[in-house]
Structure formats: C-alpha cells, structure tokens
PDB file of C-alpha atoms in Angstrom:
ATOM      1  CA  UNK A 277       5.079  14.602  -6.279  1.00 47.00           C
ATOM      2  CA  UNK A 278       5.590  11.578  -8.620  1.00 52.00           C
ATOM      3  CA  UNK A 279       6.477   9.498  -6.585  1.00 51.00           C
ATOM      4  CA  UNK A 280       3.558   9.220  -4.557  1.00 55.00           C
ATOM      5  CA  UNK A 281       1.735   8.362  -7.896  1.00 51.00           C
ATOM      6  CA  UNK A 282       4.561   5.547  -8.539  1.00 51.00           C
ATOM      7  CA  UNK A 283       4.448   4.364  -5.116  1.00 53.00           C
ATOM      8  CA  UNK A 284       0.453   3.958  -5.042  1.00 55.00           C
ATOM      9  CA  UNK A 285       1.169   2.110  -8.437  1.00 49.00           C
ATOM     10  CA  UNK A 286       3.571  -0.109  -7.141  1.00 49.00           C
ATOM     11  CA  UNK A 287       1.358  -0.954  -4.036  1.00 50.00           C
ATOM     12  CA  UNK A 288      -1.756  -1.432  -6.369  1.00 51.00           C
ATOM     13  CA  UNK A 289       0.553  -3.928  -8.441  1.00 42.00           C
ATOM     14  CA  UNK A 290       1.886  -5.534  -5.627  1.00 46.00           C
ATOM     15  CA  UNK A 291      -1.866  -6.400  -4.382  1.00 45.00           C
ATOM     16  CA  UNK A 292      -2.347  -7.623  -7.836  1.00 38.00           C
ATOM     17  CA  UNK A 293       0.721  -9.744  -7.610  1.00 38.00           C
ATOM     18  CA  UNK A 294       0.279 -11.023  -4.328  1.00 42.00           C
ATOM     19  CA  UNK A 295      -3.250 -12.202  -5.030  1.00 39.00           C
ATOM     20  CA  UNK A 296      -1.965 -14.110  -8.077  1.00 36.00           C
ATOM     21  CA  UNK A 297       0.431 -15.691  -5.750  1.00 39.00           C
ATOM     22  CA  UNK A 298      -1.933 -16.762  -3.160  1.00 42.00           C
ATOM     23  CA  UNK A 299      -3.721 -18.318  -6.176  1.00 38.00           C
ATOM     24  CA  UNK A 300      -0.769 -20.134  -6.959  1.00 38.00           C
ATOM     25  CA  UNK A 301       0.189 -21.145  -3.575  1.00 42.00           C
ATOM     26  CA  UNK A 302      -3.516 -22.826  -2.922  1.00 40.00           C
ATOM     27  CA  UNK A 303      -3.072 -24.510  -6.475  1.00 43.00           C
ATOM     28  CA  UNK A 304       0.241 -26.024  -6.093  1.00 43.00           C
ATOM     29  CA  UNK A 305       2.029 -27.501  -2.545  1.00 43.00           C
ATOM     30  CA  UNK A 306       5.127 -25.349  -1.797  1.00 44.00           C
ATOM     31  CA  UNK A 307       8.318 -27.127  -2.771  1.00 45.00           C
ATOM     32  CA  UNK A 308       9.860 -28.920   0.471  1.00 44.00           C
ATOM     33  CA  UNK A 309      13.359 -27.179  -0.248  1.00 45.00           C
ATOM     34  CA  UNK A 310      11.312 -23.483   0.791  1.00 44.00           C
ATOM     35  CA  UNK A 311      10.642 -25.264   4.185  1.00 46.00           C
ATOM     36  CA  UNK A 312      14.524 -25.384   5.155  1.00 45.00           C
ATOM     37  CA  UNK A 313      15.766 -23.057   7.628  1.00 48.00           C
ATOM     38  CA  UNK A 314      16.309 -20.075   5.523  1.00 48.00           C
ATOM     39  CA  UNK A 315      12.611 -19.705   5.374  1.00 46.00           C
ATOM     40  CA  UNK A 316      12.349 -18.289   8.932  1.00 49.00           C
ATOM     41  CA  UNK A 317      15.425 -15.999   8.411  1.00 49.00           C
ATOM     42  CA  UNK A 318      13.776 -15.010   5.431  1.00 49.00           C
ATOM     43  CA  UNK A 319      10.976 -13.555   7.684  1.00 50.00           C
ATOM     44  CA  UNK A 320      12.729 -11.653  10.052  1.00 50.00           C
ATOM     45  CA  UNK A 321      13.372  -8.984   8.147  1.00 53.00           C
ATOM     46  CA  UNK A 322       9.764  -8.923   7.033  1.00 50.00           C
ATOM     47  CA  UNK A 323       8.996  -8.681  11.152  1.00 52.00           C
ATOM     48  CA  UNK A 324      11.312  -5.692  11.207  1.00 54.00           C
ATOM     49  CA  UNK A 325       9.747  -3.746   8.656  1.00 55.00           C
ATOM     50  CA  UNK A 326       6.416  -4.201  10.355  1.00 56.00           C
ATOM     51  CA  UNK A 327       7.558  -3.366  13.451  1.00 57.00           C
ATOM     52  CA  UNK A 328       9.211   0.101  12.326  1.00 84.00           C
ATOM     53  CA  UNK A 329       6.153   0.851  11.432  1.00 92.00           C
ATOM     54  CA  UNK A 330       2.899   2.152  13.809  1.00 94.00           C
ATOM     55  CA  UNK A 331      -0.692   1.480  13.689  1.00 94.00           C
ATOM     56  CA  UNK A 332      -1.216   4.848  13.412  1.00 95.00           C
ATOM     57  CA  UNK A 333       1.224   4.981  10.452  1.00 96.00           C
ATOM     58  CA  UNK A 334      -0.905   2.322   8.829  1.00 96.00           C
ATOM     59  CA  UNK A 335      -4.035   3.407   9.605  1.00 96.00           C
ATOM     60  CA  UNK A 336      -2.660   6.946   7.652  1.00 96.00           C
ATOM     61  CA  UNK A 337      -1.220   5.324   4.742  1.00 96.00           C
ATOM     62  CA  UNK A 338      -4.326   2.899   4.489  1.00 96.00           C
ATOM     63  CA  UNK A 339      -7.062   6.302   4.693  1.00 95.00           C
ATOM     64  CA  UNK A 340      -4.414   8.082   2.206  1.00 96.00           C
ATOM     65  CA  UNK A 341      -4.051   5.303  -0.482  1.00 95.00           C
ATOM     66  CA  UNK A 342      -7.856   4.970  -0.151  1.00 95.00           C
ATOM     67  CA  UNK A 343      -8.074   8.640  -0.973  1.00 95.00           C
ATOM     68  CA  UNK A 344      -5.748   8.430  -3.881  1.00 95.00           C
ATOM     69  CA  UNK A 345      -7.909   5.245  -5.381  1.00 94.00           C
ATOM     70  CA  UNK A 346     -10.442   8.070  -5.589  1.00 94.00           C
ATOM     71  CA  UNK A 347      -8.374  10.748  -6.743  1.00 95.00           C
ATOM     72  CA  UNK A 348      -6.737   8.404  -9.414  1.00 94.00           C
ATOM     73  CA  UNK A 349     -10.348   7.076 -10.613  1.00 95.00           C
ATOM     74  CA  UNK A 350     -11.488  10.689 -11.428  1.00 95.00           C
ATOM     75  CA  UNK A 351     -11.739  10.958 -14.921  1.00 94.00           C
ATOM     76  CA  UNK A 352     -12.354  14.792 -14.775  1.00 96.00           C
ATOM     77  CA  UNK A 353      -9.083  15.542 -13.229  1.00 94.00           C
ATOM     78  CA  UNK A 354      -6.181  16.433 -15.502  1.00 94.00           C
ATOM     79  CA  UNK A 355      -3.163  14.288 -14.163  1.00 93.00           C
ATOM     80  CA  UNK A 356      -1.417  18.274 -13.040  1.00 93.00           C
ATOM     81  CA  UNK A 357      -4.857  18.653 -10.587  1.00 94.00           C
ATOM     82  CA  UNK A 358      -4.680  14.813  -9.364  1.00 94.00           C
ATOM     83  CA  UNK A 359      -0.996  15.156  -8.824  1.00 93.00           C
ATOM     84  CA  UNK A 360      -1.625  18.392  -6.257  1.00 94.00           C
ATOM     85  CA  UNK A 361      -4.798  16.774  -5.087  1.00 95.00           C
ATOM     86  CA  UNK A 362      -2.312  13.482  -4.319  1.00 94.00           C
ATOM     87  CA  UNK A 363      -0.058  15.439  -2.452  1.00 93.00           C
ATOM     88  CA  UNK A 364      -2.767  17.258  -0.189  1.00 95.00           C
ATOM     89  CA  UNK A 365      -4.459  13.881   0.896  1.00 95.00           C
ATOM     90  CA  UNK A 366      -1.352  12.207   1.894  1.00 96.00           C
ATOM     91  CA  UNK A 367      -0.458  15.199   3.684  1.00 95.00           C
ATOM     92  CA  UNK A 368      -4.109  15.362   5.172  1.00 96.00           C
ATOM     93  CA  UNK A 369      -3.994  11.957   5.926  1.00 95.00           C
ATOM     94  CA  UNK A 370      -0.782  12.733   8.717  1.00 95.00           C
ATOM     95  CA  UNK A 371       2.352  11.890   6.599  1.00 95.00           C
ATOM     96  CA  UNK A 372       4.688  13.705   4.561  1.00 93.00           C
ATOM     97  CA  UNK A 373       5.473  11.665   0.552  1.00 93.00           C
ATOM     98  CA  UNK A 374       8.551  10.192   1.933  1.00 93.00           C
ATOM     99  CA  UNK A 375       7.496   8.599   4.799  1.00 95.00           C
ATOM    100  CA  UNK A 376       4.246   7.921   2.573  1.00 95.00           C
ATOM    101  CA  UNK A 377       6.352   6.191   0.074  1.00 94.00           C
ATOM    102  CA  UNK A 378       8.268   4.433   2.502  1.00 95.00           C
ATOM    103  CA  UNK A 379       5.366   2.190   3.819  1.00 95.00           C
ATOM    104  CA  UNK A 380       4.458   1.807   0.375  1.00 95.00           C
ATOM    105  CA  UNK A 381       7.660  -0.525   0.227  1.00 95.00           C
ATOM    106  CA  UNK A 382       7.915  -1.449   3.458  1.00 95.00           C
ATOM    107  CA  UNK A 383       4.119  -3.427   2.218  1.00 95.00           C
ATOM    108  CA  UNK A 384       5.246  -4.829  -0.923  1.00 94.00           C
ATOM    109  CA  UNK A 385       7.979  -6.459   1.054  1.00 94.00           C
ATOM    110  CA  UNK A 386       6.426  -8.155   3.928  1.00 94.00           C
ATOM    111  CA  UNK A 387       3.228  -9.672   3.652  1.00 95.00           C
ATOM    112  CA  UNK A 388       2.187  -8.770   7.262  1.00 94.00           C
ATOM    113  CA  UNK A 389       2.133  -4.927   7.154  1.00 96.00           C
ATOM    114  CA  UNK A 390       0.681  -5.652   3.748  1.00 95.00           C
ATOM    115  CA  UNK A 391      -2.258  -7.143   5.257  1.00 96.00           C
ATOM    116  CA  UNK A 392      -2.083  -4.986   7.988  1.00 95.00           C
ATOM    117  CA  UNK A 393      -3.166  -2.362   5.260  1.00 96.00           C
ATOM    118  CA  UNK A 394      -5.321  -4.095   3.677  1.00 95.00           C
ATOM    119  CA  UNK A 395      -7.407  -4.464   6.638  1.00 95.00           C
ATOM    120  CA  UNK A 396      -7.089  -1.089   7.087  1.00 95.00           C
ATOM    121  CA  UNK A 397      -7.600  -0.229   3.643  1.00 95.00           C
ATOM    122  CA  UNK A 398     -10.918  -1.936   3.745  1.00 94.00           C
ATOM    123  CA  UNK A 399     -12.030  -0.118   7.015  1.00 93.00           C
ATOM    124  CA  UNK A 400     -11.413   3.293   5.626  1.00 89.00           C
ATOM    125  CA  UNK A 401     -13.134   2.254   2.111  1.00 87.00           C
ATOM    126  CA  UNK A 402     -16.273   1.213   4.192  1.00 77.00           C
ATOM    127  CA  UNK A 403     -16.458   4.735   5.718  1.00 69.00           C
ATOM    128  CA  UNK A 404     -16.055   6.755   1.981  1.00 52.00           C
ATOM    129  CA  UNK A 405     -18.742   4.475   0.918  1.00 50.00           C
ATOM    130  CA  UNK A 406     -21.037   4.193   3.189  1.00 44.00           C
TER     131      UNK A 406
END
C-alpha cells in the first residue's frame, strides 16, 4: 500500500520538477551539443513507454491520482484511513497498485505520457469540481 503513496509523491515531484525545467528551458537556449544525434535516440525509448501504455490506462491513472490529491489533502484522515482509502480509489479507478505504480514511472520518464496525464488529469479535476 505504500507504494502507491510514494509513487503519487514521486509523480507530484516530478510535475514540480518538470515545470521548473520548462522554466529553465524558456530562460536559457538549449546547448547545441543536446541537438546531436543522440537526442532522437534519446526519445525512443520515451515513445515506447507511451506506447505500452493505453488511453484507457491513462485516463485511469489520471481519475485515480486525481482522487488521491483529494484523499492526500484531507486533513481529517489519519495516514492508516488515507492509506486504505488510496488503495480503494486506484482499484476503483480500473487498476491494480502495480500497474498503478508503473505509469507513475513510465510519466516521470517521458514527457509525452506525462502530458498525456496531465491533460487527463485536468479533465477529471474539472468533473470533481464542478
């Protein structure tokens, strides 16, 4: 059961990271040595991970992370109650923790299927909202 709570850290870190880095990147030109040819090898394995996983996948770790932002930002939970509560929405949401966890790193590595659930992310946020 931790490690859906470590994985939804990581992935709320990683946002936090990569948002510093497109900060960085619009501040400062990328080096011309990062242009060579290892920068589109460097992507293909990015591409992979994407492609291993579905929309519906994302669309179920995007309304489950969503749901743990929620469960996470309950300050009348004791952490034993969010942990179980953790478990039962990624379950709900159509995956089982590994898989769950998975994703998780699957988006901190490529920038695609992280913004691929991000978009997502946003879509199910709207609906909890609203």
């Amino acid at each position: 059961m931790k490690l859906i709570m470590y994985s939804f850290v990581a992935l709320a870190f990683s946002t936090s990271v990569a948002q510093a880095q497109d900060a960085a990147d619009t501040a400062e030109p990328p080096a011309p040595a990062a242009q060579g040819p290892a920068a589109p090898a460097a992507a293909a394995p990015a591409q992979a991970a994407a492609a291993a996983v579905s929309d519906s996948e994302i669309d179920s770790f995007a309304q489950a992370t969503v749901k743990l932002q929620a469960i996470q930002a309950d300050t009348s939970l004791a952490d034993e109650q969010k942990q179980t509560k953790m478990q039962a929405a990624v379950t709900e949401s159509g995956l089982d923790p590994a898989k769950y966890n998975a994703i998780g790193k699957a988006a901190q590595a490529d920038p695609t299927l992280r913004d691929k659930v991000r978009t997502a992310m946003a879509k199910h946020a709207g609906k909890t909202e609203g």
